[in-house]
DNA sequence: GAATTATGCGGACTGTGGTCCGGATAGAGC
DNA sequence: GCTCTATCCGGACCACAGTCCGCATAATTC
């Protein structure tokens, strides 16, 4: 697990002893097997036993590497999620720096909606853990920090931390998928509504 | 289960055959047992087997009456939740009719925050079901209809259905409990932020 | 390359939510 | 009261997430 933490770029106090070669091999095998199974059956329908069997690995190995089901799903999302964050932090405007905060925020939401469009079921599976776990997790913290920073740049006068939670609540994958699939809203509509929402909250720039 | 539906006041096409006496007795016994267990151990720590044993009833009975764990939790919340809805619909202003839409909306959120304060864990347990189930459920639909109606009364120009989801997303018990317990926000702070949020979205009355 | 140790492995095991179905029984009709 | 049937009951059963621990082995040290 520590090896994994190191790979994810999370803070660490001292060099983590590198993972044993067989462990690294197993992690890769598991991820590949899980990815294939998810692609074939959908994230909701893949069981941990299936993944273990497909990877030719014991269940214990699976859980030691990824902690729990959500951890495995997050690991599958990890690469693409890091790509997202790159775009927010260092990518071209309006997503990245260079545009006014309001435009960046709108672009952020639109990007997230696209992400949900593609990774929806996986996101739901990854967020579907113990109560509050989603909010405690570093991915949420990163998004929140980004939104909070943008709100701080703007001339919004209220509590930016609170508003960040409000805005991110709008982009919860469970909700967005519901709006898309069961309320029949198009992605364009959702993007438009998001834009209007942000414009209403941040009237100028 | 149909008997339950009738009790809850949901739409029904024709008179539901009344529930057998033993079934009604069992439902009451189960609810009493569940309430006691939840009061003692907290909703998260109560298992369905425990409830069945405490009620002196088979597991099958439990699940036939309440569908699943969330259903049982919802049933425990039911009475108080109906009280809430009464207050919104027919209670005194500013919660009920008589006040301007914006004031009613603010009062609505404050009332919900108080509800979460008291029933938090039970609410989380009740919402913690299959993905999207929460949103599909009639309780959410009722809240949403109420908020949508209030927004419709106001002079808000955007998509009121979308805004209703946004506002209700702010009042998700998982999020509120996180803000209260792990972010150290007071209830007064949350109420204040909610009020500011609504005032920002609906600048005039 | 032998000995030692930390790390990883596997799969049996547990706890829990949820299903199923043979048997019991309340209530209706007589 | 007797019969009949729709409804309900109970608990054995299943699926799945997650744990545990004795065994295997990669890495390290000499």
Tab-separated table of C-alpha atoms (C1' of nucleotides) in Angstrom:
chain	number	residue	atom	x	y	z
A	1	UNK	CA	0.000	0.000	0.000
A	2	UNK	CA	2.821	2.427	0.734
A	3	UNK	CA	4.203	1.792	-2.689
A	4	UNK	CA	0.880	2.794	-4.101
A	5	UNK	CA	0.861	5.963	-2.082
A	6	UNK	CA	4.249	6.839	-3.460
A	7	UNK	CA	3.085	6.219	-7.009
A	8	UNK	CA	0.110	8.486	-6.517
A	9	UNK	CA	2.293	11.415	-5.665
A	10	UNK	CA	0.772	11.939	-2.235
A	11	UNK	CA	2.860	13.532	0.452
A	12	UNK	CA	5.380	11.225	2.048
A	13	UNK	CA	7.856	11.981	4.716
A	14	UNK	CA	10.700	9.814	3.608
A	15	UNK	CA	11.569	7.596	0.680
A	16	UNK	CA	9.199	4.665	0.664
A	17	UNK	CA	10.927	1.332	0.350
A	18	UNK	CA	10.233	0.247	-3.143
A	19	UNK	CA	7.644	-2.372	-3.764
A	20	UNK	CA	8.788	-5.904	-4.389
A	21	UNK	CA	8.982	-6.895	-8.048
A	22	UNK	CA	6.262	-9.553	-7.792
A	23	UNK	CA	3.976	-7.056	-6.085
A	24	UNK	CA	4.423	-4.496	-8.840
A	25	UNK	CA	3.771	-7.183	-11.429
A	26	UNK	CA	0.617	-8.231	-9.633
A	27	UNK	CA	-0.655	-4.679	-9.364
A	28	UNK	CA	-0.274	-4.205	-13.098
A	29	UNK	CA	-1.928	-7.549	-13.839
A	30	UNK	CA	-4.834	-6.739	-11.560
A	31	UNK	CA	-5.387	-3.316	-13.077
A	32	UNK	CA	-5.339	-4.766	-16.572
A	33	UNK	CA	-7.777	-7.516	-15.643
A	34	UNK	CA	-10.061	-5.074	-13.846
A	35	UNK	CA	-10.023	-2.667	-16.762
A	36	UNK	CA	-10.981	-5.424	-19.183
A	37	UNK	CA	-13.785	-6.694	-16.956
A	38	UNK	CA	-15.159	-3.210	-16.396
A	39	UNK	CA	-15.043	-2.509	-20.112
A	40	UNK	CA	-16.938	-5.711	-20.790
A	41	UNK	CA	-19.519	-5.817	-18.018
A	42	UNK	CA	-19.667	-2.317	-16.571
A	43	UNK	CA	-18.251	-1.278	-13.238
A	44	UNK	CA	-21.381	-2.112	-11.256
A	45	UNK	CA	-21.369	-5.740	-12.321
A	46	UNK	CA	-17.753	-6.616	-11.677
A	47	UNK	CA	-17.080	-8.410	-8.408
A	48	UNK	CA	-13.803	-8.510	-6.581
A	49	UNK	CA	-13.675	-12.298	-6.905
A	50	UNK	CA	-14.013	-11.985	-10.647
A	51	UNK	CA	-11.121	-9.556	-10.785
A	52	UNK	CA	-8.989	-11.774	-8.592
A	53	UNK	CA	-9.725	-14.840	-10.671
A	54	UNK	CA	-9.171	-13.019	-13.962
A	55	UNK	CA	-5.856	-11.695	-12.701
A	56	UNK	CA	-4.861	-15.137	-11.421
A	57	UNK	CA	-4.355	-13.734	-7.960
A	58	UNK	CA	-5.766	-14.316	-4.489
A	59	UNK	CA	-8.346	-12.010	-2.976
A	60	UNK	CA	-5.968	-10.995	-0.232
A	61	UNK	CA	-3.572	-9.621	-2.823
A	62	UNK	CA	-6.313	-7.600	-4.399
A	63	UNK	CA	-7.347	-6.002	-1.140
A	64	UNK	CA	-3.822	-5.394	0.105
A	65	UNK	CA	-3.073	-3.461	-3.054
A	66	UNK	CA	-6.210	-1.390	-3.286
A	67	UNK	CA	-7.764	-1.401	0.164
A	68	UNK	CA	-11.315	-1.918	-0.961
A	69	UNK	CA	-13.526	-1.947	-3.989
A	70	UNK	CA	-13.629	1.813	-4.246
A	71	UNK	CA	-9.862	1.922	-4.085
A	72	UNK	CA	-9.618	-0.368	-7.079
A	73	UNK	CA	-12.080	1.736	-9.007
A	74	UNK	CA	-10.198	4.891	-8.081
A	75	UNK	CA	-6.984	3.306	-9.256
A	76	UNK	CA	-8.613	2.642	-12.620
A	77	UNK	CA	-9.638	6.268	-12.802
A	78	UNK	CA	-6.357	7.537	-11.520
A	79	UNK	CA	-4.518	8.175	-14.721
A	80	UNK	CA	-7.329	10.045	-16.388
A	81	UNK	CA	-8.049	11.967	-13.230
A	82	UNK	CA	-4.467	13.102	-13.085
A	83	UNK	CA	-4.825	14.255	-16.677
A	84	UNK	CA	-7.798	16.350	-15.639
A	85	UNK	CA	-5.897	17.956	-12.817
A	86	UNK	CA	-2.993	18.723	-15.112
A	87	UNK	CA	-5.400	20.523	-17.389
A	88	UNK	CA	-6.811	22.615	-14.563
A	89	UNK	CA	-3.460	23.553	-13.135
A	90	UNK	CA	-1.108	23.863	-16.059
A	91	UNK	CA	-3.202	23.435	-19.185
A	92	UNK	CA	-4.189	26.097	-21.688
A	93	UNK	CA	-6.832	28.716	-20.888
A	94	UNK	CA	-9.679	28.895	-20.235
A	95	UNK	CA	-9.292	25.674	-18.248
A	96	UNK	CA	-5.811	26.489	-17.060
A	97	UNK	CA	-4.325	29.794	-15.946
A	98	UNK	CA	-4.692	32.845	-18.146
A	99	UNK	CA	-8.441	33.295	-18.242
A	100	UNK	CA	-10.527	35.155	-15.641
A	101	UNK	CA	-11.589	33.051	-12.678
A	102	UNK	CA	-15.192	32.927	-13.757
A	103	UNK	CA	-14.328	31.587	-17.196
A	104	UNK	CA	-11.983	29.041	-15.679
A	105	UNK	CA	-14.694	27.876	-13.337
A	106	UNK	CA	-17.144	27.454	-16.165
A	107	UNK	CA	-14.565	25.519	-18.141
A	108	UNK	CA	-13.863	23.399	-15.066
A	109	UNK	CA	-17.476	22.364	-14.750
A	110	UNK	CA	-17.814	21.628	-18.438
A	111	UNK	CA	-14.696	19.512	-18.325
A	112	UNK	CA	-16.042	17.613	-15.329
A	113	UNK	CA	-19.333	16.997	-17.081
A	114	UNK	CA	-17.449	15.527	-20.015
A	115	UNK	CA	-15.450	13.382	-17.671
A	116	UNK	CA	-18.620	12.085	-16.056
A	117	UNK	CA	-20.069	11.412	-19.469
A	118	UNK	CA	-17.224	9.030	-20.227
A	119	UNK	CA	-16.358	7.614	-16.825
A	120	UNK	CA	-19.755	7.859	-15.195
A	121	UNK	CA	-20.296	4.353	-13.948
A	122	UNK	CA	-16.749	4.007	-12.794
A	123	UNK	CA	-17.015	7.269	-10.898
A	124	UNK	CA	-20.182	6.149	-9.205
A	125	UNK	CA	-18.548	2.878	-8.235
A	126	UNK	CA	-15.547	4.760	-6.881
A	127	UNK	CA	-17.619	7.192	-4.825
A	128	UNK	CA	-20.003	4.635	-3.482
A	129	UNK	CA	-18.050	3.843	-0.338
A	130	UNK	CA	-18.540	4.430	3.355
A	131	UNK	CA	-20.465	7.600	4.234
A	132	UNK	CA	-18.294	10.675	3.885
A	133	UNK	CA	-15.387	8.764	2.437
A	134	UNK	CA	-15.842	10.488	-0.887
A	135	UNK	CA	-15.568	13.900	0.755
A	136	UNK	CA	-12.562	12.913	2.807
A	137	UNK	CA	-10.630	11.630	-0.149
A	138	UNK	CA	-7.753	13.514	-1.689
A	139	UNK	CA	-9.343	13.721	-5.125
A	140	UNK	CA	-12.269	15.674	-3.728
A	141	UNK	CA	-9.868	17.798	-1.717
A	142	UNK	CA	-7.945	18.641	-4.875
A	143	UNK	CA	-11.052	19.684	-6.784
A	144	UNK	CA	-12.218	21.660	-3.826
A	145	UNK	CA	-8.911	23.429	-3.449
A	146	UNK	CA	-9.004	24.352	-7.109
A	147	UNK	CA	-12.539	25.713	-7.009
A	148	UNK	CA	-11.883	27.522	-3.757
A	149	UNK	CA	-8.805	29.159	-5.242
A	150	UNK	CA	-10.744	30.307	-8.287
A	151	UNK	CA	-13.508	31.710	-6.113
A	152	UNK	CA	-10.870	33.471	-4.055
A	153	UNK	CA	-9.552	35.144	-7.193
A	154	UNK	CA	-13.002	36.346	-8.098
A	155	UNK	CA	-14.788	39.117	-6.262
A	156	UNK	CA	-17.244	36.790	-4.583
A	157	UNK	CA	-17.943	38.090	-1.119
A	158	UNK	CA	-19.414	35.107	0.709
A	159	UNK	CA	-17.835	31.984	2.150
A	160	UNK	CA	-15.799	30.516	-0.693
A	161	UNK	CA	-15.310	27.166	1.044
A	162	UNK	CA	-19.014	26.696	1.338
A	163	UNK	CA	-19.655	27.779	-2.220
A	164	UNK	CA	-17.041	25.324	-3.411
A	165	UNK	CA	-18.993	22.494	-1.787
A	166	UNK	CA	-22.191	23.779	-3.359
A	167	UNK	CA	-20.687	23.928	-6.814
A	168	UNK	CA	-19.029	20.536	-6.511
A	169	UNK	CA	-22.288	19.107	-5.225
A	170	UNK	CA	-23.705	20.049	-8.602
A	171	UNK	CA	-21.078	17.898	-10.296
A	172	UNK	CA	-21.548	14.731	-8.241
A	173	UNK	CA	-21.567	11.924	-10.752
A	174	UNK	CA	-24.589	10.213	-9.253
A	175	UNK	CA	-26.620	13.376	-9.738
A	176	UNK	CA	-25.313	14.152	-13.195
A	177	UNK	CA	-25.986	10.639	-14.423
A	178	UNK	CA	-29.469	10.868	-13.027
A	179	UNK	CA	-30.080	14.143	-14.825
A	180	UNK	CA	-28.683	12.747	-18.051
A	181	UNK	CA	-30.311	9.350	-18.035
A	182	UNK	CA	-33.504	9.615	-16.091
A	183	UNK	CA	-34.381	13.237	-16.462
A	184	UNK	CA	-33.422	13.272	-20.116
A	185	UNK	CA	-31.212	16.346	-19.936
A	186	UNK	CA	-28.590	16.626	-22.654
A	187	UNK	CA	-24.986	17.296	-21.891
A	188	UNK	CA	-25.269	20.644	-23.646
A	189	UNK	CA	-28.140	21.568	-21.373
A	190	UNK	CA	-26.181	20.629	-18.289
A	191	UNK	CA	-23.230	22.679	-19.471
A	192	UNK	CA	-25.472	25.612	-20.155
A	193	UNK	CA	-27.094	25.390	-16.732
A	194	UNK	CA	-23.712	25.133	-15.076
A	195	UNK	CA	-22.541	28.222	-16.908
A	196	UNK	CA	-25.636	30.142	-15.883
A	197	UNK	CA	-25.190	29.013	-12.306
A	198	UNK	CA	-21.610	30.216	-12.175
A	199	UNK	CA	-22.492	33.476	-13.898
A	200	UNK	CA	-25.242	34.090	-11.386
A	201	UNK	CA	-22.965	33.432	-8.448
A	202	UNK	CA	-20.095	35.504	-9.871
A	203	UNK	CA	-21.751	38.319	-11.761
A	204	UNK	CA	-18.575	40.015	-12.945
A	205	UNK	CA	-15.421	38.332	-14.160
B	1	UNK	CA	-45.429	-3.925	0.998
B	2	UNK	CA	-48.606	-2.587	-0.626
B	3	UNK	CA	-50.083	-1.979	2.768
B	4	UNK	CA	-47.073	0.129	3.536
B	5	UNK	CA	-47.575	2.140	0.403
B	6	UNK	CA	-51.122	2.861	1.423
B	7	UNK	CA	-49.994	3.978	4.858
B	8	UNK	CA	-47.504	6.354	3.342
B	9	UNK	CA	-50.168	8.187	1.408
B	10	UNK	CA	-48.633	7.501	-1.973
B	11	UNK	CA	-50.884	7.426	-5.000
B	12	UNK	CA	-52.874	4.261	-5.378
B	13	UNK	CA	-55.321	3.377	-8.045
B	14	UNK	CA	-57.810	1.441	-6.033
B	15	UNK	CA	-58.406	0.571	-2.417
B	16	UNK	CA	-55.533	-1.600	-1.235
B	17	UNK	CA	-56.661	-4.794	0.412
B	18	UNK	CA	-55.932	-4.244	4.019
B	19	UNK	CA	-52.931	-5.888	5.512
B	20	UNK	CA	-53.433	-9.017	7.529
B	21	UNK	CA	-53.545	-8.496	11.271
B	22	UNK	CA	-50.391	-10.517	11.958
B	23	UNK	CA	-48.534	-8.542	9.322
B	24	UNK	CA	-49.537	-5.223	10.840
B	25	UNK	CA	-48.524	-6.472	14.265
B	26	UNK	CA	-45.161	-7.575	12.939
B	27	UNK	CA	-44.522	-4.272	11.220
B	28	UNK	CA	-45.156	-2.389	14.430
B	29	UNK	CA	-42.971	-4.773	16.429
B	30	UNK	CA	-40.157	-4.463	13.919
B	31	UNK	CA	-40.299	-0.681	13.874
B	32	UNK	CA	-40.249	-0.541	17.654
B	33	UNK	CA	-37.311	-2.935	17.854
B	34	UNK	CA	-35.423	-1.080	15.151
B	35	UNK	CA	-36.015	2.263	16.805
B	36	UNK	CA	-34.693	0.991	20.103
B	37	UNK	CA	-31.612	-0.553	18.510
B	38	UNK	CA	-30.856	2.565	16.511
B	39	UNK	CA	-31.266	4.709	19.606
B	40	UNK	CA	-28.864	2.479	21.482
B	41	UNK	CA	-26.172	1.704	18.910
B	42	UNK	CA	-26.599	4.261	16.146
B	43	UNK	CA	-28.020	3.550	12.734
B	44	UNK	CA	-24.712	2.554	11.159
B	45	UNK	CA	-24.123	-0.247	13.652
B	46	UNK	CA	-27.496	-1.955	13.538
B	47	UNK	CA	-27.702	-5.036	11.344
B	48	UNK	CA	-30.807	-6.470	9.821
B	49	UNK	CA	-30.277	-9.740	11.688
B	50	UNK	CA	-30.172	-7.870	14.957
B	51	UNK	CA	-33.443	-6.164	14.175
B	52	UNK	CA	-35.062	-9.438	13.152
B	53	UNK	CA	-33.895	-11.174	16.297
B	54	UNK	CA	-34.903	-8.296	18.563
B	55	UNK	CA	-38.335	-8.232	16.972
B	56	UNK	CA	-38.641	-12.007	17.258
B	57	UNK	CA	-39.245	-12.290	13.559
B	58	UNK	CA	-37.601	-13.976	10.570
B	59	UNK	CA	-35.398	-12.073	8.182
B	60	UNK	CA	-37.774	-12.716	5.339
B	61	UNK	CA	-40.495	-10.865	7.210
B	62	UNK	CA	-38.241	-7.916	7.731
B	63	UNK	CA	-37.360	-7.631	4.072
B	64	UNK	CA	-40.864	-8.220	2.806
B	65	UNK	CA	-42.099	-5.331	4.904
B	66	UNK	CA	-39.374	-2.839	4.138
B	67	UNK	CA	-37.709	-3.982	0.955
B	68	UNK	CA	-34.182	-3.343	2.066
B	69	UNK	CA	-32.116	-1.749	4.761
B	70	UNK	CA	-32.702	1.752	3.434
B	71	UNK	CA	-36.417	1.097	3.383
B	72	UNK	CA	-36.383	0.249	7.054
B	73	UNK	CA	-34.430	3.382	7.853
B	74	UNK	CA	-36.807	5.462	5.777
B	75	UNK	CA	-39.735	3.955	7.610
B	76	UNK	CA	-38.156	5.041	10.890
B	77	UNK	CA	-37.800	8.551	9.521
B	78	UNK	CA	-41.201	8.564	7.954
B	79	UNK	CA	-43.259	10.130	10.662
B	80	UNK	CA	-40.908	12.999	11.286
B	81	UNK	CA	-40.423	13.528	7.584
B	82	UNK	CA	-44.147	13.824	7.114
B	83	UNK	CA	-44.149	16.415	9.852
B	84	UNK	CA	-41.556	18.373	7.900
B	85	UNK	CA	-43.612	18.271	4.755
B	86	UNK	CA	-46.695	19.388	6.621
B	87	UNK	CA	-44.745	22.383	7.818
B	88	UNK	CA	-43.626	23.309	4.325
B	89	UNK	CA	-47.021	22.946	2.773
B	90	UNK	CA	-49.514	24.018	5.355
B	91	UNK	CA	-47.524	25.338	8.291
B	92	UNK	CA	-47.122	28.955	9.384
B	93	UNK	CA	-44.958	31.419	7.446
B	94	UNK	CA	-42.169	31.812	6.658
B	95	UNK	CA	-41.890	28.035	6.255
B	96	UNK	CA	-45.413	27.619	4.984
B	97	UNK	CA	-47.431	29.821	2.640
B	98	UNK	CA	-47.701	33.508	3.303
B	99	UNK	CA	-44.108	34.638	3.056
B	100	UNK	CA	-42.313	35.580	-0.171
B	101	UNK	CA	-40.746	32.645	-2.017
B	102	UNK	CA	-37.233	33.644	-1.117
B	103	UNK	CA	-37.991	33.739	2.587
B	104	UNK	CA	-39.758	30.432	2.396
B	105	UNK	CA	-36.796	28.894	0.651
B	106	UNK	CA	-34.422	30.151	3.300
B	107	UNK	CA	-36.679	28.800	6.005
B	108	UNK	CA	-36.865	25.497	4.143
B	109	UNK	CA	-33.098	25.087	4.168
B	110	UNK	CA	-32.801	26.056	7.789
B	111	UNK	CA	-35.479	23.575	8.708
B	112	UNK	CA	-33.686	20.862	6.747
B	113	UNK	CA	-30.425	21.655	8.463
B	114	UNK	CA	-32.114	21.248	11.817
B	115	UNK	CA	-33.596	17.983	10.677
B	116	UNK	CA	-30.177	16.724	9.646
B	117	UNK	CA	-28.767	17.828	12.957
B	118	UNK	CA	-31.166	15.525	14.766
B	119	UNK	CA	-31.624	12.663	12.315
B	120	UNK	CA	-28.252	12.815	10.616
B	121	UNK	CA	-27.040	9.246	10.938
B	122	UNK	CA	-30.418	7.825	10.169
B	123	UNK	CA	-30.666	9.987	7.072
B	124	UNK	CA	-27.276	8.848	5.887
B	125	UNK	CA	-28.258	5.245	6.429
B	126	UNK	CA	-31.473	5.821	4.529
B	127	UNK	CA	-29.786	7.500	1.568
B	128	UNK	CA	-26.929	5.084	1.342
B	129	UNK	CA	-28.573	2.707	-1.109
B	130	UNK	CA	-28.063	1.741	-4.721
B	131	UNK	CA	-26.721	4.521	-6.946
B	132	UNK	CA	-29.427	7.004	-7.832
B	133	UNK	CA	-32.003	5.404	-5.589
B	134	UNK	CA	-31.995	8.404	-3.313
B	135	UNK	CA	-32.827	10.686	-6.238
B	136	UNK	CA	-35.510	8.396	-7.556
B	137	UNK	CA	-37.301	8.168	-4.266
B	138	UNK	CA	-40.531	9.969	-3.533
B	139	UNK	CA	-39.140	11.872	-0.579
B	140	UNK	CA	-36.573	13.553	-2.791
B	141	UNK	CA	-39.242	14.149	-5.400
B	142	UNK	CA	-41.405	15.881	-2.818
B	143	UNK	CA	-38.628	18.184	-1.665
B	144	UNK	CA	-37.715	18.907	-5.234
B	145	UNK	CA	-41.271	19.715	-6.173
B	146	UNK	CA	-41.495	22.098	-3.263
B	147	UNK	CA	-38.260	23.899	-4.082
B	148	UNK	CA	-39.105	24.012	-7.763
B	149	UNK	CA	-42.480	25.546	-6.986
B	150	UNK	CA	-40.906	28.210	-4.784
B	151	UNK	CA	-38.362	29.019	-7.462
B	152	UNK	CA	-41.176	29.250	-9.958
B	153	UNK	CA	-42.900	31.832	-7.780
B	154	UNK	CA	-39.762	33.886	-7.613
B	155	UNK	CA	-38.432	35.891	-10.516
B	156	UNK	CA	-35.530	33.551	-11.145
B	157	UNK	CA	-34.932	33.357	-14.864
B	158	UNK	CA	-32.877	30.209	-15.332
B	159	UNK	CA	-33.804	26.528	-15.230
B	160	UNK	CA	-35.659	26.083	-11.966
B	161	UNK	CA	-35.469	22.295	-12.094
B	162	UNK	CA	-31.724	22.417	-12.310
B	163	UNK	CA	-31.446	25.005	-9.580
B	164	UNK	CA	-33.614	22.852	-7.344
B	165	UNK	CA	-31.124	20.016	-7.705
B	166	UNK	CA	-28.277	22.395	-6.949
B	167	UNK	CA	-29.927	23.704	-3.820
B	168	UNK	CA	-30.919	20.275	-2.600
B	169	UNK	CA	-27.412	19.051	-3.286
B	170	UNK	CA	-26.324	21.562	-0.691
B	171	UNK	CA	-28.584	19.903	1.853
B	172	UNK	CA	-27.463	16.313	1.323
B	173	UNK	CA	-27.045	14.874	4.781
B	174	UNK	CA	-23.695	13.278	4.030
B	175	UNK	CA	-22.290	16.659	3.045
B	176	UNK	CA	-23.856	18.566	5.894
B	177	UNK	CA	-22.611	16.095	8.467
B	178	UNK	CA	-19.162	16.343	6.972
B	179	UNK	CA	-19.234	20.118	7.183
B	180	UNK	CA	-20.492	19.993	10.757
B	181	UNK	CA	-18.255	17.259	12.119
B	182	UNK	CA	-15.090	17.256	10.105
B	183	UNK	CA	-14.916	20.798	8.877
B	184	UNK	CA	-15.992	22.202	12.194
B	185	UNK	CA	-18.726	24.446	10.832
B	186	UNK	CA	-21.457	25.372	13.275
B	187	UNK	CA	-25.097	24.982	12.453
B	188	UNK	CA	-25.494	28.745	12.605
B	189	UNK	CA	-22.735	29.125	10.045
B	190	UNK	CA	-24.388	26.638	7.733
B	191	UNK	CA	-27.706	28.419	8.059
B	192	UNK	CA	-26.042	31.722	7.349
B	193	UNK	CA	-24.283	30.374	4.264
B	194	UNK	CA	-27.500	28.828	3.022
B	195	UNK	CA	-29.276	32.134	3.422
B	196	UNK	CA	-26.539	33.962	1.549
B	197	UNK	CA	-26.635	31.372	-1.188
B	198	UNK	CA	-30.366	31.740	-1.668
B	199	UNK	CA	-30.159	35.520	-1.525
B	200	UNK	CA	-27.461	35.488	-4.172
B	201	UNK	CA	-29.466	33.253	-6.447
B	202	UNK	CA	-32.699	35.177	-5.936
B	203	UNK	CA	-31.654	38.782	-5.499
B	204	UNK	CA	-35.123	40.236	-5.013
B	205	UNK	CA	-37.934	38.667	-3.047
C	1	DG	C1'	25.119	-19.208	-2.534
C	2	DA	C1'	23.377	-19.819	2.245
C	3	DA	C1'	20.913	-17.725	5.912
C	4	DT	C1'	17.811	-14.282	7.375
C	5	DT	C1'	14.070	-11.143	7.229
C	6	DA	C1'	10.660	-8.253	5.543
C	7	DT	C1'	7.237	-8.342	2.352
C	8	DG	C1'	3.846	-10.385	-0.290
C	9	DC	C1'	0.646	-14.262	-1.379
C	10	DG	C1'	-3.534	-17.159	-1.403
C	11	DG	C1'	-7.706	-18.753	-0.216
C	12	DA	C1'	-10.449	-20.309	3.654
C	13	DC	C1'	-13.298	-17.746	6.660
C	14	DT	C1'	-16.546	-14.211	8.509
C	15	DG	C1'	-20.274	-10.845	8.566
C	16	DT	C1'	-23.975	-8.772	6.255
C	17	DG	C1'	-27.494	-7.663	2.924
C	18	DG	C1'	-30.803	-9.820	0.378
C	19	DT	C1'	-33.529	-14.065	-1.808
C	20	DC	C1'	-36.410	-18.123	-1.852
C	21	DC	C1'	-39.775	-21.363	-0.969
C	22	DG	C1'	-42.191	-24.979	1.762
C	23	DG	C1'	-45.199	-24.567	5.330
C	24	DA	C1'	-48.443	-21.981	8.407
C	25	DT	C1'	-52.458	-19.112	9.070
C	26	DA	C1'	-55.698	-15.242	8.910
C	27	DG	C1'	-59.722	-14.164	6.939
C	28	DA	C1'	-63.466	-14.859	3.510
C	29	DG	C1'	-67.289	-17.526	2.046
C	30	DC	C1'	-70.324	-21.003	3.156
D	1	DG	C1'	-67.361	-24.566	12.607
D	2	DC	C1'	-65.248	-26.068	7.993
D	3	DT	C1'	-62.943	-25.263	3.740
D	4	DC	C1'	-60.250	-22.790	0.784
D	5	DT	C1'	-57.026	-19.483	-0.707
D	6	DA	C1'	-54.332	-15.406	-0.634
D	7	DT	C1'	-51.164	-13.713	2.246
D	8	DC	C1'	-47.583	-14.056	5.279
D	9	DC	C1'	-43.874	-16.365	7.997
D	10	DG	C1'	-39.286	-18.244	9.038
D	11	DG	C1'	-34.898	-19.403	8.465
D	12	DA	C1'	-31.889	-21.911	5.283
D	13	DC	C1'	-29.472	-20.219	1.598
D	14	DC	C1'	-26.693	-17.214	-1.646
D	15	DA	C1'	-23.500	-13.458	-3.188
D	16	DC	C1'	-20.297	-10.388	-2.177
D	17	DA	C1'	-17.014	-7.353	0.434
D	18	DG	C1'	-13.523	-7.591	3.384
D	19	DT	C1'	-10.222	-10.141	7.068
D	20	DC	C1'	-6.746	-13.297	8.677
D	21	DC	C1'	-2.842	-15.971	9.019
D	22	DG	C1'	0.270	-19.741	7.836
D	23	DC	C1'	3.228	-20.257	3.919
D	24	DA	C1'	6.201	-18.648	0.054
D	25	DT	C1'	9.580	-15.813	-1.772
D	26	DA	C1'	12.174	-11.517	-3.087
D	27	DA	C1'	15.585	-8.868	-1.386
D	28	DT	C1'	19.516	-8.352	1.608
D	29	DT	C1'	23.511	-9.456	4.161
D	30	DC	C1'	27.411	-12.019	4.909
